Amino acid sequence: MKPVATGLDGPRGVSTYKNWVVYSVSDGSVYVTDGRRTLKLGTVPGSGGFAPAIDTNKWGTTYALTGAGGEPGQPPVPGSTTLYRMRYGKSPVKIADIGAYQKTDPDPYDQEQNPTDSNPFGVAALNDGTVLVSDAAGNDLLRVWPNGHIKTVAKLKPRVVKVPSGLPATDPEGNPLPPAGTPITAEAVATSVTVGSDGYWYVGELRGFPATPGTSEIWRIKPGTSGAICDPVKPNKGKCQRYADGYTSIVDLAGGPRGVLAVVELDKASWLKFELSGPTHGGLFLQYPGKNHRAGYKRELVKDQLTLPGGTAFNRWGGLYVAGPVFGPGAVYKVRY
């Protein structure tokens, strides 16, 4: 890995425009660099100490997406759950309040008695000026127009998984955990979205509690879709179909050349293992296309060299970038593959 930007606090979002790399850090600031000089694009409010997701469209406009921010159960941080438009030399412009929209569009598959919760986590800018947003609390994919109009593209249904081995008897709050092997319904947690070279929209999952390794899916959605259901029981039906399976705690996707997807795993042991006992190693994979619109083989890059990576992006020439750790000091790297 070759560092492109170093000394960063909680780097997460990564995008590219021509020979520039765009990245975000924990205070909500977004920067652009060509490796020699760095310019500040601006700072969005509401980050809550966690860097916003970003993407840059073909005209060089960058979109920054803030998550829930603040503590669970407390009033939202001003500026959180919001999509912003950013241009150099201008103040960020609020496009849409994602959290407000989710209050009108509850999650029918919610497992945590909070169906209108919102934690926008992934963003992808489309060539028509609209923006895709994946919501990790709403478990859905949204499409946002420049005037702030929002439509629900797809809702991701939960999946029955088995409690993994190696978990303690109780969670950090002292609640008892089910024994290993117990079937449990786990939410999708839609953390990531990108556009593939085929033009289709791809959505990645973290997988909710108990974060069973190998149960995170990637879904393939027909462009222009609205009102689709991504169903792990019927994964090959409708306008949202399962593209890949077997991942763990996906936090970002990037569409690359010739149908390749870059896939970032926050922690290969799962986000829950990280929360319970600290980080192990994050994952960066190239997922190659297979037959019949399904994934083929995958290849891990920079194995065991990443800790809590948060974002990835390809540039127009196929160069690949990754950022992390999402907590604490970190950097943006160019990855050879």
mmCIF file of C-alpha atoms in Angstrom:
data_model
loop_
_atom_site.group_PDB
_atom_site.id
_atom_site.type_symbol
_atom_site.label_atom_id
_atom_site.label_comp_id
_atom_site.label_asym_id
_atom_site.label_seq_id
_atom_site.Cartn_x
_atom_site.Cartn_y
_atom_site.Cartn_z
ATOM 1 C CA MET A 1 0.000 0.000 0.000
ATOM 2 C CA LYS A 2 1.193 3.484 -0.832
ATOM 3 C CA PRO A 3 -0.038 6.313 1.435
ATOM 4 C CA VAL A 4 -1.774 9.172 -0.367
ATOM 5 C CA ALA A 5 -2.799 11.171 2.708
ATOM 6 C CA THR A 6 -1.524 10.554 6.245
ATOM 7 C CA GLY A 7 -2.005 11.888 9.770
ATOM 8 C CA LEU A 8 -5.783 11.786 9.451
ATOM 9 C CA ASP A 9 -8.273 11.479 12.315
ATOM 10 C CA GLY A 10 -10.768 8.718 11.624
ATOM 11 C CA PRO A 11 -10.612 8.662 7.801
ATOM 12 C CA ARG A 12 -13.540 6.867 6.206
ATOM 13 C CA GLY A 13 -15.136 8.090 2.975
ATOM 14 C CA VAL A 14 -13.154 7.895 -0.277
ATOM 15 C CA SER A 15 -14.041 8.976 -3.814
ATOM 16 C CA THR A 16 -12.149 10.154 -6.878
ATOM 17 C CA TYR A 17 -12.371 12.787 -9.624
ATOM 18 C CA LYS A 18 -9.851 12.808 -12.443
ATOM 19 C CA ASN A 19 -6.449 12.659 -10.697
ATOM 20 C CA TRP A 20 -7.842 13.813 -7.341
ATOM 21 C CA VAL A 21 -8.644 11.649 -4.349
ATOM 22 C CA VAL A 22 -11.436 12.905 -2.087
ATOM 23 C CA TYR A 23 -11.654 11.767 1.540
ATOM 24 C CA SER A 24 -13.508 12.522 4.779
ATOM 25 C CA VAL A 25 -12.437 12.591 8.425
ATOM 26 C CA SER A 26 -14.112 12.437 11.821
ATOM 27 C CA ASP A 27 -14.944 16.122 12.306
ATOM 28 C CA GLY A 28 -17.038 16.153 9.129
ATOM 29 C CA SER A 29 -14.356 17.738 6.970
ATOM 30 C CA VAL A 30 -13.787 16.660 3.368
ATOM 31 C CA TYR A 31 -10.500 17.135 1.528
ATOM 32 C CA VAL A 32 -9.141 16.591 -1.972
ATOM 33 C CA THR A 33 -5.542 15.705 -2.782
ATOM 34 C CA ASP A 34 -3.458 14.803 -5.803
ATOM 35 C CA GLY A 35 -0.687 13.469 -3.562
ATOM 36 C CA ARG A 36 1.275 16.708 -3.707
ATOM 37 C CA ARG A 37 -1.166 19.359 -2.556
ATOM 38 C CA THR A 38 -4.294 19.074 -0.440
ATOM 39 C CA LEU A 39 -7.317 21.373 -0.452
ATOM 40 C CA LYS A 40 -10.185 21.492 2.007
ATOM 41 C CA LEU A 41 -13.536 21.086 0.295
ATOM 42 C CA GLY A 42 -15.519 21.995 3.400
ATOM 43 C CA THR A 43 -17.011 20.686 6.629
ATOM 44 C CA VAL A 44 -20.527 19.328 7.109
ATOM 45 C CA PRO A 45 -22.297 19.498 10.487
ATOM 46 C CA GLY A 46 -23.779 16.519 12.282
ATOM 47 C CA SER A 47 -20.928 14.044 11.925
ATOM 48 C CA GLY A 48 -20.955 13.244 15.639
ATOM 49 C CA GLY A 49 -17.280 12.316 15.498
ATOM 50 C CA PHE A 50 -17.712 9.756 12.702
ATOM 51 C CA ALA A 51 -16.590 10.737 9.210
ATOM 52 C CA PRO A 52 -19.367 11.122 6.627
ATOM 53 C CA ALA A 53 -19.746 8.828 3.658
ATOM 54 C CA ILE A 54 -18.861 10.564 0.388
ATOM 55 C CA ASP A 55 -19.083 10.117 -3.360
ATOM 56 C CA THR A 56 -18.190 12.370 -6.281
ATOM 57 C CA ASN A 57 -20.083 12.472 -9.575
ATOM 58 C CA LYS A 58 -18.681 12.770 -13.075
ATOM 59 C CA TRP A 59 -18.914 16.582 -12.946
ATOM 60 C CA GLY A 60 -16.814 16.825 -9.798
ATOM 61 C CA THR A 61 -19.629 17.487 -7.333
ATOM 62 C CA THR A 62 -19.082 15.672 -4.045
ATOM 63 C CA TYR A 63 -21.917 14.468 -1.827
ATOM 64 C CA ALA A 64 -21.393 13.980 1.907
ATOM 65 C CA LEU A 65 -23.777 11.892 3.988
ATOM 66 C CA THR A 66 -23.938 12.142 7.776
ATOM 67 C CA GLY A 67 -25.111 9.270 9.937
ATOM 68 C CA ALA A 68 -27.174 9.201 13.106
ATOM 69 C CA GLY A 69 -24.586 10.929 15.320
ATOM 70 C CA GLY A 70 -24.942 11.317 19.072
ATOM 71 C CA GLU A 71 -25.986 8.673 21.579
ATOM 72 C CA PRO A 72 -28.862 6.208 21.035
ATOM 73 C CA GLY A 73 -32.090 7.440 22.563
ATOM 74 C CA GLN A 74 -30.903 11.051 22.693
ATOM 75 C CA PRO A 75 -32.128 13.896 20.448
ATOM 76 C CA PRO A 76 -30.412 13.847 17.038
ATOM 77 C CA VAL A 77 -27.329 15.982 16.516
ATOM 78 C CA PRO A 78 -28.150 19.003 14.316
ATOM 79 C CA GLY A 79 -27.134 18.201 10.750
ATOM 80 C CA SER A 80 -27.096 14.429 11.236
ATOM 81 C CA THR A 81 -28.870 11.938 8.913
ATOM 82 C CA THR A 82 -28.501 14.475 6.116
ATOM 83 C CA LEU A 83 -27.225 14.494 2.529
ATOM 84 C CA TYR A 84 -25.120 17.505 1.522
ATOM 85 C CA ARG A 85 -23.724 18.750 -1.784
ATOM 86 C CA MET A 86 -20.170 20.125 -1.733
ATOM 87 C CA ARG A 87 -18.259 22.227 -4.241
ATOM 88 C CA TYR A 88 -14.864 23.815 -3.774
ATOM 89 C CA GLY A 89 -15.032 27.419 -2.597
ATOM 90 C CA LYS A 90 -18.694 27.186 -1.573
ATOM 91 C CA SER A 91 -20.455 26.250 1.642
ATOM 92 C CA PRO A 92 -22.040 22.773 1.800
ATOM 93 C CA VAL A 93 -25.677 22.740 0.662
ATOM 94 C CA LYS A 94 -28.250 20.569 2.402
ATOM 95 C CA ILE A 95 -30.062 18.368 -0.108
ATOM 96 C CA ALA A 96 -32.274 16.116 2.013
ATOM 97 C CA ASP A 97 -33.023 15.108 5.587
ATOM 98 C CA ILE A 98 -32.901 11.311 5.364
ATOM 99 C CA GLY A 99 -33.984 10.841 8.983
ATOM 100 C CA ALA A 100 -37.140 12.880 8.423
ATOM 101 C CA TYR A 101 -38.037 10.791 5.369
ATOM 102 C CA GLN A 102 -37.567 7.532 7.254
ATOM 103 C CA LYS A 103 -40.163 8.618 9.809
ATOM 104 C CA THR A 104 -42.681 8.476 6.950
ATOM 105 C CA ASP A 105 -41.412 5.151 5.601
ATOM 106 C CA PRO A 106 -41.042 2.661 8.499
ATOM 107 C CA ASP A 107 -39.121 -0.587 8.155
ATOM 108 C CA PRO A 108 -41.713 -3.415 8.135
ATOM 109 C CA TYR A 109 -39.014 -5.946 9.056
ATOM 110 C CA ASP A 110 -37.548 -4.057 12.027
ATOM 111 C CA GLN A 111 -36.332 -6.331 14.850
ATOM 112 C CA GLU A 112 -35.518 -3.665 17.439
ATOM 113 C CA GLN A 113 -38.896 -1.969 18.018
ATOM 114 C CA ASN A 114 -37.727 1.196 16.274
ATOM 115 C CA PRO A 115 -39.042 0.943 12.693
ATOM 116 C CA THR A 116 -38.481 4.629 11.856
ATOM 117 C CA ASP A 117 -34.848 4.692 12.997
ATOM 118 C CA SER A 118 -32.324 6.098 10.525
ATOM 119 C CA ASN A 119 -28.545 5.855 10.174
ATOM 120 C CA PRO A 120 -27.585 6.739 6.583
ATOM 121 C CA PHE A 121 -24.268 5.032 5.927
ATOM 122 C CA GLY A 122 -23.527 4.651 2.207
ATOM 123 C CA VAL A 123 -23.810 6.987 -0.788
ATOM 124 C CA ALA A 124 -23.404 6.695 -4.558
ATOM 125 C CA ALA A 125 -23.785 9.577 -7.031
ATOM 126 C CA LEU A 126 -25.550 8.680 -10.288
ATOM 127 C CA ASN A 127 -24.898 10.218 -13.702
ATOM 128 C CA ASP A 128 -28.393 11.716 -13.896
ATOM 129 C CA GLY A 129 -27.795 13.939 -10.863
ATOM 130 C CA THR A 130 -29.662 11.773 -8.371
ATOM 131 C CA VAL A 131 -27.951 10.098 -5.426
ATOM 132 C CA LEU A 132 -28.385 6.654 -3.863
ATOM 133 C CA VAL A 133 -28.325 6.371 -0.064
ATOM 134 C CA SER A 134 -28.186 3.125 1.901
ATOM 135 C CA ASP A 135 -29.603 3.385 5.410
ATOM 136 C CA ALA A 136 -28.071 1.037 7.990
ATOM 137 C CA ALA A 137 -30.938 1.507 10.470
ATOM 138 C CA GLY A 138 -33.786 1.678 7.961
ATOM 139 C CA ASN A 139 -32.371 -1.380 6.135
ATOM 140 C CA ASP A 140 -33.233 0.122 2.780
ATOM 141 C CA LEU A 141 -31.891 1.863 -0.308
ATOM 142 C CA LEU A 142 -33.155 5.345 -1.168
ATOM 143 C CA ARG A 143 -32.823 7.579 -4.217
ATOM 144 C CA VAL A 144 -32.551 11.321 -3.672
ATOM 145 C CA TRP A 145 -33.224 13.963 -6.327
ATOM 146 C CA PRO A 146 -31.447 17.372 -6.446
ATOM 147 C CA ASN A 147 -34.596 19.083 -5.125
ATOM 148 C CA GLY A 148 -34.635 16.784 -2.059
ATOM 149 C CA HIS A 149 -37.361 14.432 -3.287
ATOM 150 C CA ILE A 150 -36.779 10.863 -2.039
ATOM 151 C CA LYS A 151 -38.039 7.477 -3.219
ATOM 152 C CA THR A 152 -37.460 4.076 -1.636
ATOM 153 C CA VAL A 153 -35.631 1.868 -4.122
ATOM 154 C CA ALA A 154 -35.607 -1.358 -2.093
ATOM 155 C CA LYS A 155 -36.103 -2.750 1.393
ATOM 156 C CA LEU A 156 -33.777 -5.484 2.661
ATOM 157 C CA LYS A 157 -35.405 -8.255 4.652
ATOM 158 C CA PRO A 158 -33.675 -9.837 7.668
ATOM 159 C CA ARG A 159 -32.062 -13.259 7.532
ATOM 160 C CA VAL A 160 -32.150 -16.185 9.939
ATOM 161 C CA VAL A 161 -28.585 -16.977 11.033
ATOM 162 C CA LYS A 162 -26.998 -19.106 13.743
ATOM 163 C CA VAL A 163 -25.337 -17.556 16.778
ATOM 164 C CA PRO A 164 -21.582 -17.950 16.254
ATOM 165 C CA SER A 165 -19.300 -19.638 18.735
ATOM 166 C CA GLY A 166 -16.818 -17.725 20.827
ATOM 167 C CA LEU A 167 -19.160 -15.052 22.144
ATOM 168 C CA PRO A 168 -19.228 -14.349 25.893
ATOM 169 C CA ALA A 169 -22.219 -15.306 28.012
ATOM 170 C CA THR A 170 -23.417 -11.705 28.169
ATOM 171 C CA ASP A 171 -23.201 -8.583 26.036
ATOM 172 C CA PRO A 172 -21.489 -5.367 27.265
ATOM 173 C CA GLU A 173 -24.735 -4.327 28.987
ATOM 174 C CA GLY A 174 -24.925 -7.606 30.897
ATOM 175 C CA ASN A 175 -27.767 -9.119 28.886
ATOM 176 C CA PRO A 176 -27.455 -12.886 28.356
ATOM 177 C CA LEU A 177 -26.492 -13.994 24.863
ATOM 178 C CA PRO A 178 -28.071 -17.048 23.220
ATOM 179 C CA PRO A 179 -25.880 -20.163 23.055
ATOM 180 C CA ALA A 180 -23.878 -20.916 19.916
ATOM 181 C CA GLY A 181 -25.900 -22.493 17.142
ATOM 182 C CA THR A 182 -29.175 -20.873 18.164
ATOM 183 C CA PRO A 183 -31.141 -19.653 15.096
ATOM 184 C CA ILE A 184 -31.869 -15.943 15.333
ATOM 185 C CA THR A 185 -33.352 -13.359 12.973
ATOM 186 C CA ALA A 186 -30.715 -10.742 12.122
ATOM 187 C CA GLU A 187 -31.330 -7.477 10.313
ATOM 188 C CA ALA A 188 -29.703 -6.708 6.964
ATOM 189 C CA VAL A 189 -28.038 -3.387 8.008
ATOM 190 C CA ALA A 190 -27.577 -1.812 4.578
ATOM 191 C CA THR A 191 -24.248 -0.040 4.943
ATOM 192 C CA SER A 192 -23.026 0.391 1.386
ATOM 193 C CA VAL A 193 -24.006 1.113 -2.197
ATOM 194 C CA THR A 194 -22.175 1.495 -5.484
ATOM 195 C CA VAL A 195 -22.790 1.394 -9.226
ATOM 196 C CA GLY A 196 -21.169 -1.448 -11.126
ATOM 197 C CA SER A 197 -19.614 -1.119 -14.567
ATOM 198 C CA ASP A 198 -22.787 -2.828 -15.845
ATOM 199 C CA GLY A 199 -24.837 0.104 -14.563
ATOM 200 C CA TYR A 200 -26.634 -1.964 -11.929
ATOM 201 C CA TRP A 201 -26.856 -0.815 -8.322
ATOM 202 C CA TYR A 202 -25.127 -2.961 -5.694
ATOM 203 C CA VAL A 203 -25.934 -2.872 -1.971
ATOM 204 C CA GLY A 204 -23.834 -4.467 0.790
ATOM 205 C CA GLU A 205 -24.862 -5.608 4.265
ATOM 206 C CA LEU A 206 -23.155 -5.497 7.648
ATOM 207 C CA ARG A 207 -25.515 -8.124 9.226
ATOM 208 C CA GLY A 208 -27.126 -7.242 12.519
ATOM 209 C CA PHE A 209 -26.751 -8.984 15.868
ATOM 210 C CA PRO A 210 -25.293 -11.569 16.350
ATOM 211 C CA ALA A 211 -23.106 -10.542 13.385
ATOM 212 C CA THR A 212 -22.539 -14.152 12.310
ATOM 213 C CA PRO A 213 -19.458 -14.303 10.046
ATOM 214 C CA GLY A 214 -20.113 -15.232 6.425
ATOM 215 C CA THR A 215 -23.735 -14.040 6.379
ATOM 216 C CA SER A 216 -23.342 -10.602 4.775
ATOM 217 C CA GLU A 217 -24.799 -10.434 1.270
ATOM 218 C CA ILE A 218 -24.410 -8.144 -1.729
ATOM 219 C CA TRP A 219 -27.595 -7.384 -3.678
ATOM 220 C CA ARG A 220 -27.896 -6.400 -7.354
ATOM 221 C CA ILE A 221 -30.716 -4.016 -8.233
ATOM 222 C CA LYS A 222 -31.957 -2.998 -11.662
ATOM 223 C CA PRO A 223 -31.392 0.724 -12.352
ATOM 224 C CA GLY A 224 -34.509 2.856 -12.000
ATOM 225 C CA THR A 225 -36.137 0.424 -9.585
ATOM 226 C CA SER A 226 -38.433 1.519 -6.784
ATOM 227 C CA GLY A 227 -40.353 -0.517 -4.216
ATOM 228 C CA ALA A 228 -38.253 -3.687 -4.562
ATOM 229 C CA ILE A 229 -37.744 -6.308 -1.842
ATOM 230 C CA CYS A 230 -34.368 -7.982 -1.278
ATOM 231 C CA ASP A 231 -35.350 -11.326 0.234
ATOM 232 C CA PRO A 232 -32.755 -13.891 1.413
ATOM 233 C CA VAL A 233 -35.441 -16.597 1.350
ATOM 234 C CA LYS A 234 -36.156 -15.869 -2.329
ATOM 235 C CA PRO A 235 -32.836 -14.339 -3.384
ATOM 236 C CA ASN A 236 -33.280 -14.802 -7.137
ATOM 237 C CA LYS A 237 -36.713 -13.203 -7.547
ATOM 238 C CA GLY A 238 -37.715 -9.705 -8.598
ATOM 239 C CA LYS A 239 -35.723 -6.555 -9.320
ATOM 240 C CA CYS A 240 -33.401 -7.048 -6.323
ATOM 241 C CA GLN A 241 -31.443 -10.290 -6.483
ATOM 242 C CA ARG A 242 -28.575 -11.649 -4.434
ATOM 243 C CA TYR A 243 -25.274 -11.174 -6.199
ATOM 244 C CA ALA A 244 -22.819 -12.483 -3.599
ATOM 245 C CA ASP A 245 -22.871 -14.151 -0.191
ATOM 246 C CA GLY A 246 -20.343 -15.220 2.427
ATOM 247 C CA TYR A 247 -18.965 -11.850 3.477
ATOM 248 C CA THR A 248 -18.624 -10.484 7.019
ATOM 249 C CA SER A 249 -19.520 -6.991 8.246
ATOM 250 C CA ILE A 250 -19.396 -5.135 4.910
ATOM 251 C CA VAL A 251 -19.037 -1.363 5.291
ATOM 252 C CA ASP A 252 -18.282 -0.181 1.750
ATOM 253 C CA LEU A 253 -18.404 -1.177 -1.913
ATOM 254 C CA ALA A 254 -16.862 0.335 -5.029
ATOM 255 C CA GLY A 255 -17.558 -0.484 -8.666
ATOM 256 C CA GLY A 256 -14.420 -1.019 -10.742
ATOM 257 C CA PRO A 257 -13.435 -2.004 -14.270
ATOM 258 C CA ARG A 258 -14.811 -5.066 -16.074
ATOM 259 C CA GLY A 259 -17.468 -5.866 -13.493
ATOM 260 C CA VAL A 260 -15.142 -5.994 -10.497
ATOM 261 C CA LEU A 261 -16.383 -4.800 -7.102
ATOM 262 C CA ALA A 262 -14.125 -3.768 -4.233
ATOM 263 C CA VAL A 263 -15.598 -4.928 -0.913
ATOM 264 C CA VAL A 264 -14.527 -3.611 2.501
ATOM 265 C CA GLU A 265 -15.096 -5.621 5.684
ATOM 266 C CA LEU A 266 -14.806 -3.564 8.873
ATOM 267 C CA ASP A 267 -13.445 -6.579 10.743
ATOM 268 C CA LYS A 268 -13.116 -10.084 9.320
ATOM 269 C CA ALA A 269 -14.077 -11.535 12.709
ATOM 270 C CA SER A 270 -17.273 -9.355 12.673
ATOM 271 C CA TRP A 271 -18.201 -5.988 14.102
ATOM 272 C CA LEU A 272 -19.522 -7.687 17.257
ATOM 273 C CA LYS A 273 -16.224 -9.431 17.960
ATOM 274 C CA PHE A 274 -14.535 -6.041 17.537
ATOM 275 C CA GLU A 275 -16.941 -4.395 20.001
ATOM 276 C CA LEU A 276 -16.509 -7.198 22.538
ATOM 277 C CA SER A 277 -12.770 -7.778 22.377
ATOM 278 C CA GLY A 278 -11.126 -5.198 20.123
ATOM 279 C CA PRO A 279 -10.198 -5.191 16.439
ATOM 280 C CA THR A 280 -8.489 -8.014 14.587
ATOM 281 C CA HIS A 281 -8.007 -7.360 10.853
ATOM 282 C CA GLY A 282 -10.256 -5.678 8.338
ATOM 283 C CA GLY A 283 -10.733 -7.015 4.831
ATOM 284 C CA LEU A 284 -10.409 -5.604 1.328
ATOM 285 C CA PHE A 285 -11.547 -7.940 -1.436
ATOM 286 C CA LEU A 286 -11.927 -7.844 -5.180
ATOM 287 C CA GLN A 287 -15.159 -9.576 -6.133
ATOM 288 C CA TYR A 288 -15.059 -10.714 -9.755
ATOM 289 C CA PRO A 289 -18.212 -11.314 -11.794
ATOM 290 C CA GLY A 290 -19.343 -14.843 -12.572
ATOM 291 C CA LYS A 291 -22.063 -16.252 -14.790
ATOM 292 C CA ASN A 292 -25.751 -15.366 -14.920
ATOM 293 C CA HIS A 293 -25.307 -12.071 -13.072
ATOM 294 C CA ARG A 294 -23.880 -13.782 -10.010
ATOM 295 C CA ALA A 295 -20.538 -13.274 -8.328
ATOM 296 C CA GLY A 296 -17.567 -15.379 -9.289
ATOM 297 C CA TYR A 297 -14.356 -15.793 -7.314
ATOM 298 C CA LYS A 298 -13.052 -13.229 -4.856
ATOM 299 C CA ARG A 299 -9.508 -12.259 -3.965
ATOM 300 C CA GLU A 300 -8.264 -10.616 -0.780
ATOM 301 C CA LEU A 301 -5.827 -7.722 -1.085
ATOM 302 C CA VAL A 302 -3.284 -6.479 1.499
ATOM 303 C CA LYS A 303 -4.222 -9.371 3.764
ATOM 304 C CA ASP A 304 -3.989 -8.636 7.498
ATOM 305 C CA GLN A 305 -2.636 -5.136 6.845
ATOM 306 C CA LEU A 306 -5.854 -3.208 7.543
ATOM 307 C CA THR A 307 -7.454 -2.265 10.856
ATOM 308 C CA LEU A 308 -11.075 -1.072 10.815
ATOM 309 C CA PRO A 309 -11.073 0.152 7.198
ATOM 310 C CA GLY A 310 -14.039 2.304 6.289
ATOM 311 C CA GLY A 311 -14.100 3.240 2.625
ATOM 312 C CA THR A 312 -12.811 2.349 -0.814
ATOM 313 C CA ALA A 313 -12.954 3.770 -4.340
ATOM 314 C CA PHE A 314 -11.629 3.215 -7.847
ATOM 315 C CA ASN A 315 -10.481 6.058 -10.075
ATOM 316 C CA ARG A 316 -11.243 6.257 -13.801
ATOM 317 C CA TRP A 317 -8.069 4.334 -14.638
ATOM 318 C CA GLY A 318 -8.829 1.466 -12.260
ATOM 319 C CA GLY A 319 -6.589 2.664 -9.420
ATOM 320 C CA LEU A 320 -7.881 1.465 -6.053
ATOM 321 C CA TYR A 321 -7.910 3.355 -2.741
ATOM 322 C CA VAL A 322 -8.823 2.427 0.828
ATOM 323 C CA ALA A 323 -9.108 4.474 4.045
ATOM 324 C CA GLY A 324 -8.871 3.649 7.743
ATOM 325 C CA PRO A 325 -8.961 3.099 10.628
ATOM 326 C CA VAL A 326 -12.348 4.761 11.097
ATOM 327 C CA PHE A 327 -11.453 5.448 14.742
ATOM 328 C CA GLY A 328 -8.206 7.167 15.651
ATOM 329 C CA PRO A 329 -5.215 8.141 13.504
ATOM 330 C CA GLY A 330 -5.171 6.779 9.960
ATOM 331 C CA ALA A 331 -4.528 7.348 6.279
ATOM 332 C CA VAL A 332 -5.756 6.920 2.723
ATOM 333 C CA TYR A 333 -3.759 4.397 0.700
ATOM 334 C CA LYS A 334 -3.459 3.421 -2.928
ATOM 335 C CA VAL A 335 -3.549 -0.357 -3.199
ATOM 336 C CA ARG A 336 -1.718 -2.323 -5.863
ATOM 337 C CA TYR A 337 -3.556 -5.312 -7.292
#
